[in-house]
C-alpha cells in the first residue's frame, strides 16, 4: 500500500505540513509506504496545452509534458491514498496546488465524451485546508470553493475526506509583523488547544484512508 502527501504550502514545518505529516504517520501505522512531496520544491507549471494527451491513440491518464510534476501525477494515480494539504490564499487554493490540479484534470478528460472514465483505479483522498478564517467564515465563504477546486478527485473513484483546520497560527511572533487584526493570545490558545486535536484528526484520516 502506498500513501503520498502533497504539501501545497510554501512553508515547511508549518500548519499544512504538520497536518500532512500526521496523516502520513497514520497511513504508515496502517501499513502504508509513505512519501511527502513539497510542491514548492518542484519546478513545474499548469497545463501547457501541448495536446499530447488529447491525441488519438494517447495513453489514457498520461501527461506527456515533462517537468517535475509529471512523475507526481503518476504517483497520484498509482497511490492507494493521497493527502492534499493547502493553505487558503485569497479564498482559493495556492497557485502551485492549482497548477497540479490543472495538470491532473486535463489528463483525466477527453473531449470525445466528457463523462467517459479514463482512470479505473481507486485512490482515496484526504483534503486538508488551513486558514486564518473561523469555521463560520469557512463555511459561508470558502467551503464550496474548496470542493470545486478539488472536484477532479471524484474521478479517482475513492473515498474523499475533507478536513478544514481553522484559525491557525500564522507568525511565530505577531509583534514583529503588521498583524494588528489578529489577537495573538487567541491564536496561541488555538495552537495549544485546538491544533493538537487537528493533528489527531489528520492521523485518524491517514489511518482510515489506508483501510484501518
Ligand atoms: C498570500 C496569503 C494569502 C492568504 N489568504 C487567506 C485567506 O484568504 N483566508 C484565510 O483564511 N487565510 C488566508 N491566509 C492565511 C493562511 O491560509 C494561513 O496562515 C495558513 O494556515 C497558512 O498555512 P501554513 O502555515 O501551512 O503555511 C493567507 C496567507 C497568505 C500568505
PDB file of C-alpha atoms and ligand atoms in Angstrom:
ATOM      1  CA  UNK A   1       0.000   0.000   0.000  1.00  0.00           C
ATOM      2  CA  UNK A   2       1.288   3.460  -0.899  1.00  0.00           C
ATOM      3  CA  UNK A   3       0.258   6.817   0.539  1.00  0.00           C
ATOM      4  CA  UNK A   4       1.575  10.189  -0.525  1.00  0.00           C
ATOM      5  CA  UNK A   5       1.099  13.656   0.882  1.00  0.00           C
ATOM      6  CA  UNK A   6       1.291  16.752  -1.278  1.00  0.00           C
ATOM      7  CA  UNK A   7       2.119  19.953   0.534  1.00  0.00           C
ATOM      8  CA  UNK A   8       0.653  22.950  -1.268  1.00  0.00           C
ATOM      9  CA  UNK A   9       2.079  25.399   1.269  1.00  0.00           C
ATOM     10  CA  UNK A  10       5.436  27.048   0.596  1.00  0.00           C
ATOM     11  CA  UNK A  11       6.214  26.782   4.327  1.00  0.00           C
ATOM     12  CA  UNK A  12       7.804  23.604   5.602  1.00  0.00           C
ATOM     13  CA  UNK A  13       7.210  22.785   9.235  1.00  0.00           C
ATOM     14  CA  UNK A  14       4.083  24.924   9.432  1.00  0.00           C
ATOM     15  CA  UNK A  15       0.388  24.120   9.788  1.00  0.00           C
ATOM     16  CA  UNK A  16      -0.269  22.377   6.480  1.00  0.00           C
ATOM     17  CA  UNK A  17       2.960  20.401   6.518  1.00  0.00           C
ATOM     18  CA  UNK A  18       2.384  19.279  10.125  1.00  0.00           C
ATOM     19  CA  UNK A  19      -1.143  18.058   9.351  1.00  0.00           C
ATOM     20  CA  UNK A  20       0.161  16.122   6.366  1.00  0.00           C
ATOM     21  CA  UNK A  21       2.979  14.610   8.425  1.00  0.00           C
ATOM     22  CA  UNK A  22       0.366  13.304  10.886  1.00  0.00           C
ATOM     23  CA  UNK A  23      -1.781  11.913   8.066  1.00  0.00           C
ATOM     24  CA  UNK A  24       1.296  10.092   6.777  1.00  0.00           C
ATOM     25  CA  UNK A  25       2.045   8.755  10.284  1.00  0.00           C
ATOM     26  CA  UNK A  26      -1.488   7.372  10.404  1.00  0.00           C
ATOM     27  CA  UNK A  27      -1.037   5.843   6.967  1.00  0.00           C
ATOM     28  CA  UNK A  28       2.327   4.330   7.921  1.00  0.00           C
ATOM     29  CA  UNK A  29       0.811   2.834  11.071  1.00  0.00           C
ATOM     30  CA  UNK A  30      -1.881   1.319   8.862  1.00  0.00           C
ATOM     31  CA  UNK A  31       0.891  -0.394   6.894  1.00  0.00           C
ATOM     32  CA  UNK A  32       1.441   2.028   4.017  1.00  0.00           C
ATOM     33  CA  UNK A  33       4.716   3.034   2.455  1.00  0.00           C
ATOM     34  CA  UNK A  34       4.629   6.844   2.665  1.00  0.00           C
ATOM     35  CA  UNK A  35       6.114   9.828   0.876  1.00  0.00           C
ATOM     36  CA  UNK A  36       5.871  13.598   1.339  1.00  0.00           C
ATOM     37  CA  UNK A  37       6.041  15.857  -1.712  1.00  0.00           C
ATOM     38  CA  UNK A  38       6.544  19.599  -1.249  1.00  0.00           C
ATOM     39  CA  UNK A  39       5.121  21.304  -4.323  1.00  0.00           C
ATOM     40  CA  UNK A  40       7.184  24.445  -3.782  1.00  0.00           C
ATOM     41  CA  UNK A  41      10.403  22.421  -4.143  1.00  0.00           C
ATOM     42  CA  UNK A  42       9.394  21.437  -7.663  1.00  0.00           C
ATOM     43  CA  UNK A  43       9.699  23.301 -10.938  1.00  0.00           C
ATOM     44  CA  UNK A  44       6.504  22.951 -12.925  1.00  0.00           C
ATOM     45  CA  UNK A  45       3.654  24.848 -14.469  1.00  0.00           C
ATOM     46  CA  UNK A  46      -0.032  24.276 -15.055  1.00  0.00           C
ATOM     47  CA  UNK A  47      -1.236  22.629 -18.246  1.00  0.00           C
ATOM     48  CA  UNK A  48       0.817  23.745 -21.274  1.00  0.00           C
ATOM     49  CA  UNK A  49      -1.932  22.869 -23.742  1.00  0.00           C
ATOM     50  CA  UNK A  50       0.568  20.745 -25.695  1.00  0.00           C
ATOM     51  CA  UNK A  51      -2.405  18.498 -26.543  1.00  0.00           C
ATOM     52  CA  UNK A  52      -0.276  15.351 -26.476  1.00  0.00           C
ATOM     53  CA  UNK A  53      -2.718  13.732 -24.013  1.00  0.00           C
ATOM     54  CA  UNK A  54      -5.664  14.569 -26.319  1.00  0.00           C
ATOM     55  CA  UNK A  55      -4.183  12.954 -29.448  1.00  0.00           C
ATOM     56  CA  UNK A  56      -5.952   9.919 -30.840  1.00  0.00           C
ATOM     57  CA  UNK A  57      -4.167   6.856 -29.501  1.00  0.00           C
ATOM     58  CA  UNK A  58      -2.691   8.688 -26.482  1.00  0.00           C
ATOM     59  CA  UNK A  59      -2.351   6.610 -23.338  1.00  0.00           C
ATOM     60  CA  UNK A  60      -5.265   7.449 -21.018  1.00  0.00           C
ATOM     61  CA  UNK A  61      -4.464   9.499 -17.934  1.00  0.00           C
ATOM     62  CA  UNK A  62      -0.888  10.200 -19.032  1.00  0.00           C
ATOM     63  CA  UNK A  63       0.713  13.641 -19.068  1.00  0.00           C
ATOM     64  CA  UNK A  64       3.281  13.896 -21.855  1.00  0.00           C
ATOM     65  CA  UNK A  65       4.714  17.270 -20.792  1.00  0.00           C
ATOM     66  CA  UNK A  66       7.939  16.623 -18.897  1.00  0.00           C
ATOM     67  CA  UNK A  67       8.697  18.651 -15.813  1.00  0.00           C
ATOM     68  CA  UNK A  68       8.911  17.989 -12.087  1.00  0.00           C
ATOM     69  CA  UNK A  69       5.165  17.361 -11.703  1.00  0.00           C
ATOM     70  CA  UNK A  70       4.965  14.627 -14.377  1.00  0.00           C
ATOM     71  CA  UNK A  71       6.203  11.846 -12.053  1.00  0.00           C
ATOM     72  CA  UNK A  72       3.978  13.211  -9.261  1.00  0.00           C
ATOM     73  CA  UNK A  73       0.890  12.765 -11.470  1.00  0.00           C
ATOM     74  CA  UNK A  74       1.883   9.121 -11.985  1.00  0.00           C
ATOM     75  CA  UNK A  75       2.448   8.709  -8.247  1.00  0.00           C
ATOM     76  CA  UNK A  76      -1.054  10.047  -7.531  1.00  0.00           C
ATOM     77  CA  UNK A  77      -2.629   7.564  -9.924  1.00  0.00           C
ATOM     78  CA  UNK A  78      -0.638   4.639  -8.524  1.00  0.00           C
ATOM     79  CA  UNK A  79      -1.196   5.503  -4.845  1.00  0.00           C
ATOM     80  CA  UNK A  80      -3.799   3.944  -2.570  1.00  0.00           C
ATOM     81  CA  UNK A  81      -4.226   7.211  -0.677  1.00  0.00           C
ATOM     82  CA  UNK A  82      -3.222  10.797  -1.383  1.00  0.00           C
ATOM     83  CA  UNK A  83      -3.359  13.606   1.172  1.00  0.00           C
ATOM     84  CA  UNK A  84      -3.576  17.069  -0.347  1.00  0.00           C
ATOM     85  CA  UNK A  85      -2.722  19.910   2.025  1.00  0.00           C
ATOM     86  CA  UNK A  86      -3.285  23.516   1.110  1.00  0.00           C
ATOM     87  CA  UNK A  87      -3.492  26.871   2.844  1.00  0.00           C
ATOM     88  CA  UNK A  88      -6.279  29.110   1.633  1.00  0.00           C
ATOM     89  CA  UNK A  89      -4.824  32.121  -0.199  1.00  0.00           C
ATOM     90  CA  UNK A  90      -7.308  34.880  -1.057  1.00  0.00           C
ATOM     91  CA  UNK A  91     -10.184  32.447  -0.847  1.00  0.00           C
ATOM     92  CA  UNK A  92      -8.559  29.965  -3.210  1.00  0.00           C
ATOM     93  CA  UNK A  93      -6.115  27.090  -3.167  1.00  0.00           C
ATOM     94  CA  UNK A  94      -2.495  28.148  -3.655  1.00  0.00           C
ATOM     95  CA  UNK A  95      -1.199  28.671  -7.185  1.00  0.00           C
ATOM     96  CA  UNK A  96       1.089  25.628  -7.104  1.00  0.00           C
ATOM     97  CA  UNK A  97      -1.743  23.379  -5.966  1.00  0.00           C
ATOM     98  CA  UNK A  98      -3.926  24.877  -8.674  1.00  0.00           C
ATOM     99  CA  UNK A  99      -1.257  24.114 -11.284  1.00  0.00           C
ATOM    100  CA  UNK A 100      -1.116  20.490 -10.122  1.00  0.00           C
ATOM    101  CA  UNK A 101      -4.919  20.170 -10.189  1.00  0.00           C
ATOM    102  CA  UNK A 102      -4.994  21.664 -13.686  1.00  0.00           C
ATOM    103  CA  UNK A 103      -2.500  19.085 -14.943  1.00  0.00           C
ATOM    104  CA  UNK A 104      -4.352  16.215 -13.253  1.00  0.00           C
ATOM    105  CA  UNK A 105      -7.728  17.407 -14.531  1.00  0.00           C
ATOM    106  CA  UNK A 106      -6.679  17.570 -18.162  1.00  0.00           C
ATOM    107  CA  UNK A 107      -5.243  14.064 -18.323  1.00  0.00           C
ATOM    108  CA  UNK A 108      -8.499  12.716 -16.867  1.00  0.00           C
ATOM    109  CA  UNK A 109     -10.628  14.387 -19.539  1.00  0.00           C
ATOM    110  CA  UNK A 110     -11.497  13.530 -23.144  1.00  0.00           C
ATOM    111  CA  UNK A 111     -13.432  15.820 -25.466  1.00  0.00           C
ATOM    112  CA  UNK A 112     -14.883  12.702 -27.142  1.00  0.00           C
ATOM    113  CA  UNK A 113     -17.143  12.188 -24.148  1.00  0.00           C
ATOM    114  CA  UNK A 114     -16.965  14.385 -21.045  1.00  0.00           C
ATOM    115  CA  UNK A 115     -18.480  11.628 -18.913  1.00  0.00           C
ATOM    116  CA  UNK A 116     -16.033   8.914 -20.025  1.00  0.00           C
ATOM    117  CA  UNK A 117     -13.845   7.424 -17.292  1.00  0.00           C
ATOM    118  CA  UNK A 118     -10.161   7.433 -18.199  1.00  0.00           C
ATOM    119  CA  UNK A 119      -8.961   6.109 -14.852  1.00  0.00           C
ATOM    120  CA  UNK A 120     -10.237   2.865 -13.407  1.00  0.00           C
ATOM    121  CA  UNK A 121      -8.167   2.543 -10.245  1.00  0.00           C
ATOM    122  CA  UNK A 122      -9.184   3.655  -6.767  1.00  0.00           C
ATOM    123  CA  UNK A 123      -7.327   6.337  -4.864  1.00  0.00           C
ATOM    124  CA  UNK A 124      -8.662   7.549  -1.532  1.00  0.00           C
ATOM    125  CA  UNK A 125      -8.113  11.262  -0.986  1.00  0.00           C
ATOM    126  CA  UNK A 126      -7.794  13.483   2.062  1.00  0.00           C
ATOM    127  CA  UNK A 127      -8.008  17.248   1.574  1.00  0.00           C
ATOM    128  CA  UNK A 128      -6.628  19.390   4.376  1.00  0.00           C
ATOM    129  CA  UNK A 129      -7.305  23.123   4.247  1.00  0.00           C
ATOM    130  CA  UNK A 130      -5.594  25.550   6.601  1.00  0.00           C
ATOM    131  CA  UNK A 131      -6.617  29.168   7.066  1.00  0.00           C
ATOM    132  CA  UNK A 132      -6.864  32.209   9.299  1.00  0.00           C
ATOM    133  CA  UNK A 133     -10.627  32.084   8.910  1.00  0.00           C
ATOM    134  CA  UNK A 134     -13.016  30.834  11.540  1.00  0.00           C
ATOM    135  CA  UNK A 135     -15.280  27.853  10.933  1.00  0.00           C
ATOM    136  CA  UNK A 136     -18.211  30.176  10.238  1.00  0.00           C
ATOM    137  CA  UNK A 137     -16.278  32.175   7.656  1.00  0.00           C
ATOM    138  CA  UNK A 138     -15.009  28.993   6.027  1.00  0.00           C
ATOM    139  CA  UNK A 139     -18.485  27.532   5.767  1.00  0.00           C
ATOM    140  CA  UNK A 140     -20.051  30.646   4.287  1.00  0.00           C
ATOM    141  CA  UNK A 141     -17.159  31.841   2.104  1.00  0.00           C
ATOM    142  CA  UNK A 142     -14.761  29.016   1.241  1.00  0.00           C
ATOM    143  CA  UNK A 143     -16.240  25.534   1.669  1.00  0.00           C
ATOM    144  CA  UNK A 144     -17.961  25.327  -1.697  1.00  0.00           C
ATOM    145  CA  UNK A 145     -14.956  26.862  -3.467  1.00  0.00           C
ATOM    146  CA  UNK A 146     -12.642  24.229  -1.980  1.00  0.00           C
ATOM    147  CA  UNK A 147     -14.969  21.410  -3.073  1.00  0.00           C
ATOM    148  CA  UNK A 148     -14.984  22.887  -6.574  1.00  0.00           C
ATOM    149  CA  UNK A 149     -11.217  23.254  -6.660  1.00  0.00           C
ATOM    150  CA  UNK A 150     -10.748  19.574  -5.851  1.00  0.00           C
ATOM    151  CA  UNK A 151     -13.712  18.239  -7.851  1.00  0.00           C
ATOM    152  CA  UNK A 152     -11.390  16.263 -10.138  1.00  0.00           C
ATOM    153  CA  UNK A 153     -10.684  13.924  -7.216  1.00  0.00           C
ATOM    154  CA  UNK A 154     -14.087  12.320  -7.802  1.00  0.00           C
ATOM    155  CA  UNK A 155     -12.516  10.829 -10.917  1.00  0.00           C
ATOM    156  CA  UNK A 156     -10.110   8.858  -8.716  1.00  0.00           C
ATOM    157  CA  UNK A 157     -13.055   6.691  -7.629  1.00  0.00           C
ATOM    158  CA  UNK A 158     -12.114   6.526  -3.952  1.00  0.00           C
ATOM    159  CA  UNK A 159     -13.325   7.959  -0.689  1.00  0.00           C
ATOM    160  CA  UNK A 160     -12.808  11.712  -0.239  1.00  0.00           C
ATOM    161  CA  UNK A 161     -12.419  13.200   3.230  1.00  0.00           C
ATOM    162  CA  UNK A 162     -12.111  16.948   3.746  1.00  0.00           C
ATOM    163  CA  UNK A 163     -10.596  18.460   6.883  1.00  0.00           C
ATOM    164  CA  UNK A 164     -10.673  22.229   7.369  1.00  0.00           C
ATOM    165  CA  UNK A 165      -8.250  23.492  10.014  1.00  0.00           C
ATOM    166  CA  UNK A 166      -9.441  26.935  11.127  1.00  0.00           C
ATOM    167  CA  UNK A 167      -7.887  29.971  12.708  1.00  0.00           C
ATOM    168  CA  UNK A 168      -4.280  28.793  12.517  1.00  0.00           C
ATOM    169  CA  UNK A 169      -1.176  30.412  13.986  1.00  0.00           C
ATOM    170  CA  UNK A 170       0.478  32.335  11.148  1.00  0.00           C
ATOM    171  CA  UNK A 171       3.500  34.016  12.782  1.00  0.00           C
ATOM    172  CA  UNK A 172       5.983  32.884  15.414  1.00  0.00           C
ATOM    173  CA  UNK A 173       5.932  36.381  16.903  1.00  0.00           C
ATOM    174  CA  UNK A 174       2.968  38.562  15.964  1.00  0.00           C
ATOM    175  CA  UNK A 175       4.597  41.667  17.462  1.00  0.00           C
ATOM    176  CA  UNK A 176       7.142  41.728  14.604  1.00  0.00           C
ATOM    177  CA  UNK A 177       4.524  41.897  11.856  1.00  0.00           C
ATOM    178  CA  UNK A 178       1.752  44.180  10.617  1.00  0.00           C
ATOM    179  CA  UNK A 179      -0.842  41.847  12.036  1.00  0.00           C
ATOM    180  CA  UNK A 180      -2.995  44.139  14.143  1.00  0.00           C
ATOM    181  CA  UNK A 181      -6.261  42.428  13.211  1.00  0.00           C
ATOM    182  CA  UNK A 182      -5.209  39.269  14.972  1.00  0.00           C
ATOM    183  CA  UNK A 183      -5.286  38.634  18.693  1.00  0.00           C
ATOM    184  CA  UNK A 184      -2.009  36.843  19.369  1.00  0.00           C
ATOM    185  CA  UNK A 185      -3.209  35.398  22.691  1.00  0.00           C
ATOM    186  CA  UNK A 186      -6.216  33.877  20.933  1.00  0.00           C
ATOM    187  CA  UNK A 187      -4.024  32.477  18.148  1.00  0.00           C
ATOM    188  CA  UNK A 188      -1.636  30.922  20.687  1.00  0.00           C
ATOM    189  CA  UNK A 189      -4.541  29.406  22.562  1.00  0.00           C
ATOM    190  CA  UNK A 190      -5.838  27.876  19.304  1.00  0.00           C
ATOM    191  CA  UNK A 191      -2.388  26.478  18.656  1.00  0.00           C
ATOM    192  CA  UNK A 192      -2.153  24.938  22.111  1.00  0.00           C
ATOM    193  CA  UNK A 193      -5.712  23.690  22.474  1.00  0.00           C
ATOM    194  CA  UNK A 194      -7.181  23.124  19.008  1.00  0.00           C
ATOM    195  CA  UNK A 195      -4.193  22.309  16.801  1.00  0.00           C
ATOM    196  CA  UNK A 196      -3.290  19.078  18.664  1.00  0.00           C
ATOM    197  CA  UNK A 197      -6.889  17.949  18.006  1.00  0.00           C
ATOM    198  CA  UNK A 198      -6.453  18.808  14.322  1.00  0.00           C
ATOM    199  CA  UNK A 199      -3.259  16.750  14.237  1.00  0.00           C
ATOM    200  CA  UNK A 200      -5.040  13.830  15.897  1.00  0.00           C
ATOM    201  CA  UNK A 201      -7.827  14.095  13.317  1.00  0.00           C
ATOM    202  CA  UNK A 202      -5.255  14.109  10.496  1.00  0.00           C
ATOM    203  CA  UNK A 203      -3.691  10.943  11.933  1.00  0.00           C
ATOM    204  CA  UNK A 204      -7.110   9.243  12.041  1.00  0.00           C
ATOM    205  CA  UNK A 205      -7.846  10.270   8.454  1.00  0.00           C
ATOM    206  CA  UNK A 206      -4.475   8.861   7.409  1.00  0.00           C
ATOM    207  CA  UNK A 207      -5.339   5.541   9.016  1.00  0.00           C
ATOM    208  CA  UNK A 208      -8.897   5.431   7.738  1.00  0.00           C
ATOM    209  CA  UNK A 209      -7.966   6.168   4.119  1.00  0.00           C
ATOM    210  CA  UNK A 210      -5.413   3.375   4.311  1.00  0.00           C
ATOM    211  CA  UNK A 211      -8.028   0.920   5.426  1.00  0.00           C
ATOM    212  CA  UNK A 212      -7.610   0.895   9.200  1.00  0.00           C
TER     213      UNK A 212
HETATM  214  C1  LIG B   1      -0.720  35.160   0.424  1.00  0.00           C
HETATM  215  C2  LIG B   1      -1.606  34.707   1.549  1.00  0.00           C
HETATM  216  C3  LIG B   1      -2.985  34.811   1.402  1.00  0.00           C
HETATM  217  C4  LIG B   1      -3.831  34.345   2.422  1.00  0.00           C
HETATM  218  N1  LIG B   1      -5.180  34.432   2.235  1.00  0.00           N
HETATM  219  C5  LIG B   1      -6.019  33.939   3.193  1.00  0.00           C
HETATM  220  C6  LIG B   1      -7.427  33.973   3.006  1.00  0.00           C
HETATM  221  O1  LIG B   1      -7.956  34.425   2.006  1.00  0.00           O
HETATM  222  N2  LIG B   1      -8.204  33.478   4.002  1.00  0.00           N
HETATM  223  C7  LIG B   1      -7.677  32.937   5.146  1.00  0.00           C
HETATM  224  O2  LIG B   1      -8.446  32.481   5.989  1.00  0.00           O
HETATM  225  N3  LIG B   1      -6.345  32.882   5.340  1.00  0.00           N
HETATM  226  C8  LIG B   1      -5.503  33.359   4.393  1.00  0.00           C
HETATM  227  N4  LIG B   1      -4.142  33.292   4.559  1.00  0.00           N
HETATM  228  C9  LIG B   1      -3.603  32.647   5.782  1.00  0.00           C
HETATM  229  C10 LIG B   1      -3.186  31.214   5.559  1.00  0.00           C
HETATM  230  O3  LIG B   1      -4.184  30.475   4.853  1.00  0.00           O
HETATM  231  C11 LIG B   1      -2.928  30.505   6.885  1.00  0.00           C
HETATM  232  O4  LIG B   1      -1.971  31.231   7.617  1.00  0.00           O
HETATM  233  C12 LIG B   1      -2.478  29.081   6.671  1.00  0.00           C
HETATM  234  O5  LIG B   1      -2.590  28.356   7.855  1.00  0.00           O
HETATM  235  C13 LIG B   1      -1.032  29.023   6.195  1.00  0.00           C
HETATM  236  O6  LIG B   1      -0.615  27.688   6.091  1.00  0.00           O
HETATM  237  P1  LIG B   1       0.874  27.271   6.506  1.00  0.00           P
HETATM  238  O7  LIG B   1       1.046  27.680   7.928  1.00  0.00           O
HETATM  239  O8  LIG B   1       0.929  25.813   6.324  1.00  0.00           O
HETATM  240  O9  LIG B   1       1.793  27.975   5.564  1.00  0.00           O
HETATM  241  C14 LIG B   1      -3.269  33.777   3.594  1.00  0.00           C
HETATM  242  C15 LIG B   1      -1.866  33.707   3.733  1.00  0.00           C
HETATM  243  C16 LIG B   1      -1.044  34.172   2.719  1.00  0.00           C
HETATM  244  C17 LIG B   1       0.456  34.071   2.874  1.00  0.00           C
END
